[in-house]
Structures are given as structure tokens and as C-alpha cells.
Coordinates of C-alpha atoms in Angstrom, one line a residue:
X1 CA 2.8 -14.8 -26.2
X2 CA 0.8 -13.8 -23.2
X3 CA 1.0 -15.4 -19.7
X4 CA -2.4 -16.9 -20.1
X5 CA -1.5 -18.7 -23.3
X6 CA 1.8 -19.9 -21.8
X7 CA 0.1 -21.3 -18.7
X8 CA -2.6 -23.0 -20.8
X9 CA 0.0 -24.6 -23.0
X10 CA 2.2 -25.7 -20.0
X11 CA -0.8 -27.3 -18.3
X12 CA -2.6 -28.7 -21.4
X13 CA 0.4 -30.0 -23.3
X14 CA 0.8 -33.2 -21.1
X15 CA -3.0 -33.6 -21.2
X16 CA -3.0 -33.3 -25.0
X17 CA -0.2 -35.9 -25.3
X18 CA -2.0 -38.2 -22.9
X19 CA -5.3 -37.9 -24.7
X20 CA -3.6 -38.3 -28.1
X21 CA -1.8 -41.5 -26.9
X22 CA -5.1 -42.8 -25.5
X23 CA -6.9 -41.9 -28.7
X24 CA -4.3 -43.8 -30.8
X25 CA -4.5 -46.9 -28.6
X26 CA -8.3 -46.7 -28.6
X27 CA -8.4 -46.3 -32.4
X28 CA -6.1 -49.4 -32.8
X29 CA -8.3 -51.4 -30.4
X30 CA -11.5 -50.3 -32.1
X31 CA -10.1 -51.2 -35.6
X32 CA -8.8 -54.5 -34.3
X33 CA -12.2 -55.3 -32.7
X34 CA -14.1 -54.4 -35.9
X35 CA -11.8 -56.6 -38.1
X36 CA -12.0 -59.5 -35.6
X37 CA -15.8 -59.3 -35.7
X38 CA -15.9 -59.2 -39.5
X39 CA -13.5 -62.1 -39.7
X40 CA -15.7 -64.1 -37.2
X41 CA -18.7 -63.3 -39.4
X42 CA -16.8 -64.5 -42.5
X43 CA -15.7 -67.6 -40.5
X44 CA -19.4 -68.5 -40.0
X45 CA -20.0 -68.2 -43.7
X46 CA -16.8 -70.2 -44.5
X47 CA -17.9 -73.0 -42.1
X48 CA -21.3 -73.3 -43.8
X49 CA -19.7 -73.5 -47.2
X50 CA -17.1 -76.0 -45.8
X51 CA -19.9 -78.3 -44.7
X52 CA -21.7 -78.2 -48.1
X53 CA -18.4 -78.8 -50.0
X54 CA -17.4 -81.7 -47.8
X55 CA -20.8 -83.3 -48.2
X56 CA -20.6 -82.9 -52.0
X57 CA -17.1 -84.4 -52.1
X58 CA -18.2 -87.4 -50.0
X59 CA -20.9 -88.1 -52.5
X60 CA -18.3 -87.7 -55.3
X61 CA -20.2 -84.9 -57.0
X62 CA -17.4 -82.6 -58.0
X63 CA -19.5 -80.9 -60.6
X64 CA -22.1 -80.1 -58.0
X65 CA -19.4 -78.6 -55.9
X66 CA -18.3 -76.1 -58.5
X67 CA -21.9 -75.2 -59.3
X68 CA -22.6 -74.8 -55.6
X69 CA -19.7 -72.5 -55.1
X70 CA -20.6 -70.4 -58.2
X71 CA -24.1 -70.0 -56.9
X72 CA -22.9 -69.0 -53.5
X73 CA -20.7 -66.2 -55.0
X74 CA -23.6 -65.0 -57.0
X75 CA -26.2 -65.0 -54.3
X76 CA -24.2 -64.2 -51.1
X77 CA -23.3 -60.5 -50.8
X78 CA -20.9 -61.4 -48.1
X79 CA -18.8 -63.5 -50.5
X80 CA -16.8 -62.0 -53.4
X81 CA -14.7 -65.0 -54.3
X82 CA -14.2 -68.7 -53.4
X83 CA -11.2 -70.8 -54.3
X84 CA -10.5 -74.5 -53.8
X85 CA -7.0 -75.8 -53.2
X86 CA -5.7 -79.4 -53.4
X87 CA -3.3 -81.1 -51.0
X88 CA -0.4 -79.5 -52.7
X89 CA -1.9 -76.0 -52.1
X90 CA -2.5 -75.5 -55.8
X91 CA -5.8 -73.8 -56.8
X92 CA -8.2 -76.2 -58.5
X93 CA -11.3 -74.0 -58.8
X94 CA -12.1 -70.2 -58.4
X95 CA -15.6 -68.7 -58.4
X96 CA -16.0 -64.9 -58.6
X97 CA -14.5 -62.1 -60.7
X98 CA -12.4 -60.6 -57.8
X99 CA -8.8 -60.3 -58.6
X100 CA -7.6 -58.8 -55.3
X101 CA -5.4 -61.2 -53.4
X102 CA -4.9 -63.7 -56.3
X103 CA -1.6 -64.8 -54.9
X104 CA -1.7 -68.1 -53.2
X105 CA -1.4 -67.8 -49.4
X106 CA 1.0 -70.7 -49.1
X107 CA 1.9 -70.3 -45.4
X108 CA -1.6 -69.8 -44.3
X109 CA -2.8 -72.9 -46.3
X110 CA 0.0 -74.9 -44.8
X111 CA -1.1 -74.0 -41.2
X112 CA -4.7 -74.7 -41.9
X113 CA -4.0 -78.1 -43.5
X114 CA -1.6 -79.0 -40.7
X115 CA -3.8 -77.9 -37.8
X116 CA -7.2 -78.5 -39.3
X117 CA -8.4 -75.2 -37.9
X118 CA -9.7 -72.3 -39.9
X119 CA -7.7 -69.0 -40.1
X120 CA -8.7 -65.5 -41.2
X121 CA -6.7 -62.4 -42.3
X122 CA -7.1 -58.8 -43.3
X123 CA -4.9 -57.3 -46.0
X124 CA -4.7 -54.2 -48.0
X125 CA -3.6 -54.1 -51.6
X126 CA -3.3 -50.6 -53.1
X127 CA -6.5 -48.7 -52.6
X128 CA -8.6 -51.8 -51.7
X129 CA -8.6 -54.1 -48.8
X130 CA -10.1 -57.5 -48.3
X131 CA -10.9 -60.1 -45.7
X132 CA -10.0 -63.8 -46.3
X133 CA -10.8 -66.9 -44.4
X134 CA -9.4 -70.4 -45.1
X135 CA -10.9 -73.6 -43.8
X136 CA -9.7 -77.2 -44.4
X137 CA -11.7 -79.5 -46.6
X138 CA -11.8 -83.1 -45.2
X139 CA -12.5 -86.2 -47.2
X140 CA -12.6 -89.9 -46.5
X141 CA -8.8 -90.0 -45.9
X142 CA -8.5 -86.7 -43.9
X143 CA -7.7 -83.2 -45.0
X144 CA -7.7 -83.3 -48.8
X145 CA -7.5 -79.6 -49.5
X146 CA -8.6 -76.1 -48.4
X147 CA -11.4 -73.6 -49.1
X148 CA -10.7 -69.9 -49.3
X149 CA -13.5 -67.3 -49.0
X150 CA -12.6 -63.7 -49.8
X151 CA -14.7 -60.6 -49.2
X152 CA -13.9 -57.0 -49.9
X153 CA -13.5 -55.0 -46.7
X154 CA -15.3 -51.9 -47.8
X155 CA -17.9 -52.1 -45.1
X156 CA -15.2 -53.0 -42.6
X157 CA -13.2 -50.0 -43.5
X158 CA -16.3 -47.8 -43.3
X159 CA -17.0 -49.1 -39.8
X160 CA -13.4 -48.5 -38.8
X161 CA -13.6 -44.9 -40.1
X162 CA -16.8 -44.3 -38.3
X163 CA -15.3 -45.6 -35.1
X164 CA -12.2 -43.4 -35.6
X165 CA -14.4 -40.3 -36.2
X166 CA -16.5 -41.1 -33.1
X167 CA -13.3 -41.5 -31.0
X168 CA -11.8 -38.3 -32.3
X169 CA -15.0 -36.3 -31.8
X170 CA -15.4 -37.6 -28.2
X171 CA -11.7 -36.9 -27.4
X172 CA -11.9 -33.6 -29.1
X173 CA -14.9 -32.6 -27.1
X174 CA -13.2 -33.8 -23.9
X175 CA -10.1 -31.7 -24.9
X176 CA -12.3 -28.6 -25.5
X177 CA -14.0 -29.0 -22.1
X178 CA -10.6 -29.4 -20.4
X179 CA -9.2 -26.4 -22.2
X180 CA -12.3 -24.3 -21.3
X181 CA -12.3 -25.4 -17.6
X182 CA -8.5 -24.8 -17.4
X183 CA -8.8 -21.4 -19.0
X184 CA -11.6 -20.5 -16.6
X185 CA -9.7 -21.7 -13.6
X186 CA -6.6 -19.9 -14.6
X187 CA -8.5 -16.7 -15.2
X188 CA -10.2 -16.9 -11.8
X189 CA -7.3 -18.3 -9.8
X190 CA -4.2 -16.8 -11.4
X191 CA -4.7 -14.3 -14.3
X192 CA -7.4 -12.3 -12.4
X193 CA -5.3 -11.8 -9.2
X194 CA -2.2 -11.0 -11.3
X195 CA -4.1 -8.5 -13.4
X196 CA -5.4 -6.8 -10.2
X197 CA -1.8 -6.8 -8.8
X198 CA -0.5 -5.3 -12.1
X199 CA -3.2 -2.6 -12.0
X200 CA -2.3 -1.8 -8.4
X201 CA 1.4 -1.5 -9.2
X202 CA 0.6 0.8 -12.2
X203 CA -1.7 3.0 -10.0
X204 CA 1.0 3.1 -7.4
X205 CA 3.6 4.2 -10.0
X206 CA 1.2 7.0 -11.1
X207 CA 0.8 8.0 -7.5
X208 CA -2.9 7.1 -7.6
X209 CA -3.2 4.3 -5.2
X210 CA -6.5 2.6 -5.5
X211 CA -8.4 0.4 -3.0
X212 CA -6.4 -2.4 -1.4
X213 CA -6.2 -5.7 -3.1
X214 CA -8.7 -8.3 -1.8
X215 CA -7.1 -11.0 0.3
X216 CA -9.6 -13.9 0.0
X217 CA -7.2 -16.8 -0.4
X218 CA -4.5 -18.3 1.9
X219 CA -2.1 -19.4 -0.9
X220 CA 0.9 -17.6 -2.4
X221 CA -1.1 -15.1 -4.4
X222 CA -3.0 -14.1 -1.2
X223 CA 0.3 -13.5 0.6
X224 CA 1.6 -11.5 -2.4
X225 CA -1.6 -9.4 -2.3
X226 CA -1.2 -8.9 1.5
X227 CA 2.5 -7.9 1.1
X228 CA 1.6 -5.5 -1.8
X229 CA -1.1 -3.8 0.4
X230 CA 1.4 -3.4 3.3
X231 CA 4.0 -2.0 0.9
X232 CA 1.4 0.4 -0.7
X233 CA 0.4 1.6 2.8
X234 CA 4.0 2.2 3.8
X235 CA 4.7 4.0 0.6
X236 CA 1.6 6.2 1.1
X237 CA 2.7 7.0 4.7
X238 CA 6.3 7.6 3.6
X239 CA 5.2 9.8 0.7
X240 CA 2.9 11.9 3.1
X241 CA 5.8 12.1 5.5
X242 CA 8.2 13.2 2.9
X243 CA 5.8 15.9 1.6
X244 CA 5.2 17.0 5.2
X245 CA 8.9 17.3 5.8
X246 CA 9.4 19.1 2.5
X247 CA 6.7 21.6 3.4
X248 CA 8.2 22.0 6.9
X249 CA 11.6 22.7 5.4
X250 CA 10.1 25.3 3.1
X251 CA 8.2 26.9 6.0
X252 CA 11.3 26.7 8.2
X253 CA 13.3 28.5 5.5
X254 CA 10.5 31.1 5.4
X255 CA 10.7 31.4 9.1
X256 CA 14.4 31.8 9.0
X257 CA 14.0 34.7 6.5
X258 CA 11.3 36.1 8.7
X259 CA 13.6 35.8 11.7
X260 CA 16.2 37.9 9.9
X261 CA 13.6 40.5 9.0
X262 CA 12.2 40.5 12.5
X263 CA 15.7 41.0 14.0
X264 CA 16.3 43.9 11.6
X265 CA 12.8 45.3 12.3
X266 CA 13.4 45.0 16.1
X267 CA 16.7 46.9 15.7
X268 CA 15.3 49.6 13.5
X269 CA 12.1 50.1 15.6
X270 CA 13.6 49.4 19.1
X271 CA 15.8 52.5 19.2
X272 CA 13.0 55.0 18.3
X273 CA 10.7 53.2 20.8
X274 CA 13.2 53.5 23.6
X275 CA 13.6 57.2 22.9
X276 CA 9.8 57.8 22.8
X277 CA 9.4 55.6 25.9
X278 CA 12.1 57.5 27.8
X279 CA 10.7 60.9 26.9
X280 CA 7.2 59.8 27.9
X281 CA 8.4 58.5 31.2
X282 CA 10.4 61.7 31.8
X283 CA 7.3 63.8 31.0
X284 CA 5.2 61.5 33.2
X285 CA 7.5 62.2 36.2
X286 CA 7.1 66.0 35.7
X287 CA 3.3 65.9 35.6
X288 CA 1.7 66.2 39.0
X289 CA -0.9 63.6 40.1
X290 CA -4.4 64.5 39.1
X291 CA -3.3 66.2 35.9
X292 CA -5.4 65.2 32.9
X293 CA -2.3 64.8 30.8
X294 CA -1.0 62.1 33.1
X295 CA -3.6 59.6 31.9
X296 CA -2.6 60.2 28.3
X297 CA 1.1 59.8 29.1
X298 CA 0.5 56.6 30.9
X299 CA -1.4 55.3 27.9
X300 CA 1.5 56.2 25.6
X301 CA 3.9 54.3 27.9
X302 CA 1.6 51.3 28.1
X303 CA 1.3 51.1 24.3
X304 CA 5.0 51.4 23.8
X305 CA 5.5 48.5 26.2
X306 CA 2.9 46.5 24.3
X307 CA 4.8 47.2 21.0
X308 CA 8.0 46.1 22.7
X309 CA 6.4 42.9 23.9
X310 CA 5.1 42.1 20.4
X311 CA 8.5 42.6 18.9
X312 CA 10.1 40.4 21.6
X313 CA 7.4 37.7 21.1
X314 CA 8.1 37.8 17.4
X315 CA 11.8 37.4 18.0
X316 CA 11.2 34.5 20.5
X317 CA 9.2 32.7 17.8
X318 CA 11.9 32.7 15.2
X319 CA 15.0 32.3 17.4
X320 CA 15.9 29.7 20.1
X321 CA 16.0 30.9 23.6
X322 CA 18.3 29.6 26.3
X323 CA 16.6 28.5 29.5
X324 CA 16.9 30.8 32.5
X325 CA 16.1 28.3 35.2
X326 CA 15.1 29.5 38.7
X327 CA 12.9 28.1 41.5
X328 CA 9.3 29.1 40.6
X329 CA 6.1 28.9 42.5
X330 CA 3.6 27.6 39.9
X331 CA 0.6 28.9 41.8
X332 CA 2.2 32.4 42.0
X333 CA 2.9 32.3 38.3
X334 CA -0.7 31.5 37.5
X335 CA -1.9 34.2 39.8
X336 CA 0.2 36.8 38.1
X337 CA -1.1 36.0 34.6
X338 CA -4.7 35.3 35.7
X339 CA -5.9 39.0 35.6
X340 CA -4.6 39.5 32.1
X341 CA -6.0 36.3 30.8
X342 CA -9.4 36.9 32.5
X343 CA -9.7 40.2 30.8
X344 CA -9.3 38.6 27.4
X345 CA -11.8 35.9 28.4
X346 CA -14.4 38.6 29.5
X347 CA -14.1 40.3 26.1
X348 CA -15.3 37.0 24.5
X349 CA -17.9 36.3 27.2
X350 CA -16.0 33.1 28.3
X351 CA -15.7 32.2 32.0
X352 CA -12.1 31.7 33.1
X353 CA -11.5 29.7 36.3
X354 CA -8.4 28.5 38.2
X355 CA -8.0 25.7 40.5
X356 CA -4.4 25.2 41.8
X357 CA -3.6 22.6 44.5
X358 CA -2.3 24.1 47.6
X359 CA 1.2 23.3 48.8
X360 CA 2.8 22.6 45.4
X361 CA 6.6 22.6 45.7
X362 CA 8.7 25.1 43.7
X363 CA 10.2 23.7 40.5
X364 CA 13.2 24.7 38.5
X365 CA 11.8 26.3 35.3
X366 CA 12.2 29.3 33.1
X367 CA 9.2 31.5 34.3
X368 CA 9.1 33.6 31.2
X369 CA 8.9 30.6 28.9
X370 CA 6.4 28.8 31.1
X371 CA 4.3 32.0 31.0
X372 CA 4.5 31.8 27.2
X373 CA 3.2 28.2 27.3
X374 CA 0.3 29.2 29.6
X375 CA -0.6 32.2 27.5
X376 CA -0.6 30.2 24.2
X377 CA -2.8 27.4 25.7
X378 CA -5.3 29.9 27.1
X379 CA -5.5 31.9 23.9
X380 CA -5.9 28.8 21.8
X381 CA -8.7 27.7 24.2
X382 CA -10.4 31.1 23.8
X383 CA -10.3 30.8 20.0
X384 CA -12.0 27.3 20.3
X385 CA -14.6 28.2 22.9
X386 CA -17.8 30.0 21.9
X387 CA -19.5 32.7 24.0
X388 CA -20.9 31.3 27.2
X389 CA -18.3 28.6 27.5
X390 CA -15.8 27.9 30.2
X391 CA -12.0 27.6 30.5
X392 CA -10.3 26.2 33.6
X393 CA -6.6 26.5 34.6
X394 CA -5.5 23.9 37.1
X395 CA -2.3 22.6 38.6
X396 CA -1.7 19.4 40.7
X397 CA 1.0 17.0 41.7
X398 CA 1.4 14.2 39.2
X399 CA 4.0 11.4 38.7
X400 CA 5.2 10.1 35.3
X401 CA 6.4 6.6 35.9
X402 CA 8.7 6.9 38.9
X403 CA 9.4 10.6 38.4
X404 CA 7.5 13.1 40.6
X405 CA 6.3 16.2 38.9
X406 CA 3.6 18.9 38.5
X407 CA 0.9 19.0 35.8
X408 CA -0.4 22.3 34.5
X409 CA -3.8 21.7 32.9
X410 CA -5.8 24.0 30.6
X411 CA -9.3 22.6 29.7
X412 CA -12.1 24.2 27.8
X413 CA -15.7 23.5 26.6
X414 CA -15.0 24.4 23.0
X415 CA -15.6 22.7 19.7
X416 CA -12.9 20.1 20.3
X417 CA -10.3 18.6 17.9
X418 CA -11.2 16.0 15.2
X419 CA -9.7 12.5 15.7
X420 CA -7.7 12.9 12.4
X421 CA -5.9 16.1 13.6
X422 CA -5.5 15.1 17.3
X423 CA -2.3 13.0 16.7
X424 CA -0.7 15.9 14.7
X425 CA -1.9 18.8 16.9
X426 CA 1.7 19.6 18.0
X427 CA 3.1 19.6 14.4
X428 CA 4.6 22.8 13.3
X429 CA 2.5 25.0 10.9
X430 CA -0.6 22.9 11.6
X431 CA -3.5 25.3 12.3
X432 CA -7.3 25.2 11.9
X433 CA -7.6 29.0 12.3
X434 CA -8.6 31.2 9.4
X435 CA -5.8 32.5 7.1
X436 CA -4.0 35.4 8.8
X437 CA -5.1 34.5 12.3
X438 CA -2.5 31.9 13.2
X439 CA 0.9 30.5 12.2
X440 CA 0.5 27.0 13.5
X441 CA 3.6 27.5 15.7
X442 CA 2.0 28.1 19.1
X443 CA 1.5 24.5 20.2
X444 CA 4.8 23.4 18.6
X445 CA 6.6 26.0 20.7
X446 CA 4.7 24.8 23.8
X447 CA 5.9 21.3 23.1
X448 CA 9.5 22.4 22.6
X449 CA 9.5 24.4 25.8
X450 CA 8.0 21.4 27.8
X451 CA 10.6 19.0 26.4
X452 CA 13.4 21.5 27.0
X453 CA 12.4 21.4 30.7
X454 CA 12.5 17.6 30.7
X455 CA 8.7 17.3 30.6
X456 CA 6.0 16.6 28.1
X457 CA 2.7 17.9 26.8
X458 CA -0.3 16.0 25.5
X459 CA -3.9 16.7 24.4
X460 CA -7.2 15.0 24.9
X461 CA -10.3 16.1 23.1
X462 CA -13.9 15.2 22.2
X463 CA -15.5 16.8 19.2
X464 CA -18.3 19.1 20.5
X465 CA -17.3 18.7 24.2
X466 CA -14.0 20.4 24.5
X467 CA -10.2 19.8 24.8
X468 CA -7.7 19.4 27.6
X469 CA -4.0 20.2 27.3
X470 CA -1.7 18.8 30.0
X471 CA 1.8 20.1 30.6
X472 CA 3.9 17.9 32.8
X473 CA 7.1 19.2 34.4
X474 CA 9.4 17.1 36.6
X475 CA 10.4 18.3 40.0
X476 CA 14.0 17.3 39.4
X477 CA 15.5 17.6 35.9
X478 CA 17.6 14.6 34.7

């Protein structure tokens, strides 16, 4: 049995009982009213006959009484039988062939003769029913007998049946209307919201969350819908987070393997490079200035140093580095890197500017790792800035709460970062570069280096206008 049927039965069962009880009472009242009206009609007839009979008895015309009664039975459709009773309640005359109710109503006769008031009754014998009315017959010396008029109650029973049918039909229509309205209300107020909730749960189980459930009511079902929507949102967030963590773990495992391979590669390649570099430097010392071979040897040494830096950078990416803190002048660090970074900017037709506040105090940092941060930020800015654009490196004093510090800022006029990606821009392996041009680890490494120094890094961006990355470093590490 479905929930809708159960709810309808629970709600309508008391209504059905109440309507049934009302119908039974109403049927009894209607039947009683019809019988009373028919008895009153028979009482009028009995009174008329009573007057005629009493007049005939006063004139001592007994024969005329019998003839009168017989004619009344024959002519009056409302009379099926008339009987006369004497003082001893014995029948003295009967007119009409009706045999129903032939027994003498002794008690009723006694009451009528004693009180002098007429009395009617309704009785059923077998398949037939009849109405009877008894009136006293008065003579010169008082009540001398009684007159009984009997009529078949066929018409009365028909009226009662018609009244019962009318009541049943009306109550049945009322019950149908109540059932329909109740079913409609349950469908709109209970079954519909529960169906949507069930569908939402099934979609959530299939990992296909649909639109949130509408919350258009302040009752319990509305609060259930709100709680379900909140639960669904949390599940979606937790699922995305779990998938992200799973992907990060897989990539971290890949990076760990890559680290082992990089370490092995560095060991295998480093030794031959050192030998080649040493031979080239030895030959460079033996070549006099101005010799054409000197430029070639210098190129060989420079390229060997470049290969060494690439291998070292690869190793730094896949293995943690201990901080080598020393007092560092941030302005001098920017000045050392600026020529190299400006050359890369010129190759892409991007203007590279610097604006460092004078008199900045020295801070305790690892200059090599801070150089890596600055290089990563500038290279990312170059990738995001089209030709003709501008990149600016700046440094200024800046406090974070009650902690004094220095902010290193790299801003560009590039394409910007979408609002959806901006909160996740420092996540590992997140990259918008084409496949093969980025690992998604550069900004994550910058974040780790900044936090290792007790500082922080954040990004601000407007799509189409550019981005700004701020690295804040404390003057005194806690």
C-alpha cells in the first residue's frame, strides 16, 4: 500500500465514520418524519370517520354505520380497512378485505378508551407494513367503543426509500468531494514534495545531483528540503575535494618517481658535464684574448652552466630544500635578476619595469629561493601578457596586522585569471598553459617558499585587465 493511499485512509477514515453516523441518524430522522406525517394524515381521515360514526350512533342507525364504513373503504384510497370495537375491546364490525394486522391491539385500545385521545402506529408484518390509527367512539354515556382505520404503508415505505436514497447520494457526493480535495491537497502539500525529495536522493546516490529542491514553504517539509540542499552541497564539495586529493596523491606519486629519475639523471649527467666544463675552462685559460676560439669556448661553458641550472632546478622542484637564511637586500636581489628577466621580456615584446622603495631594511631570507619565487612570478606574467603589454616589479614596506614586513609585488597587464580559478591558483598541478608547457607547480612552490619564510602570497586579478601577485615577508621571523 502506497503512502498516498495510507495518508488518505488515515485522514478520511474518521470523516467516513462521522459521515456514516450522521447519515444513519439522518435516515432515522427522515423515516420518522415521513411516518409521523403519514400517521397525521391518517389521523385526519380517522377523525372525519369518527364524527360520521358518532353521529350515526346518536341517531341509533347502526345499519347506516356499517354501510357508511363499507362505502368509505370502497371509495377512499387512503383506507384499506375499518374495524369497530365495543367497550370490551372486542371487534363488532370490519370493512375491507385487508388481513394484515388482524390481531386486536388490546393495549392501544385500552389507552385510547381511557384517555379519549386518538393514537397511531406503524408496524411491519413479513414483507408488508401498515399504518393504523385508533380513535374513541363516544355515545350518550361517554366512550362506548373505538374505531380503527388501517392503511397499507406502501407509499410510506416508498417515500422512506426515496429519502434514504437522497441522503445516501448527497452524503456520497460529499464524501467523493472530500476524498478528491484531500487527495489533491496531499498531492500538492505532501506527496509532491516527498517525490521530489526521493528523486533528489536517488540522483545523489547516482552521483548525478540535480537542481536544488525548491524551498517555498516554512513548514517541516520546507526545512527538510533546505537541509537536503545543504547536505547535497556539502557532499558535492566533499566529493570534489576527495577527487582533487586523489588526483594530487596520484600526481605526487608521479612527482616522487620523477624525483628519483631526476636524481639519477643528475648523477649520470652531472659527472660528464663537470668534466666537459673543466676541460672547456682549462682550454679557455690557454686561449689568448682576441682569439676567435675564445668566443666558442665561452659559449660552451655558458651552455654547460645552463644545463647544470636546469638539472638543479628540476631537483629543487621534486625535493624539499632547507632554508639558508642570510640578511638580504631585496633591492639588490631585484637588481641582480632584472637584466636576465628584461632580456626574456624583450624577446616577447613586453616592457619590464621595476620600482623598489628606497631604504628598505635587509630581511632574513634564503636569497636563492626568493630568486626562484621572483623568476616564477615574472615568467608566469610573461606567459599571460601579450606583446605590447607591461610587467612591473615593485617592493615596499607593508605591515600584516601588527607585524612589519616587506611586500614584493609583480603585476602585469595580461589576460587575467577567471573568478572560478582565482581561489585555486596556488593549488598544485593547476595550470592553464597548453599541455607540455607547464606542470602547475610554479605558484605552489612560490606559496610554499613564502610560508616557509613565515610570510604569505596572494593574487588579485581582473579578466582582461591583468593580475597582481604579492609576496609578503616579515622583517622578523616568529
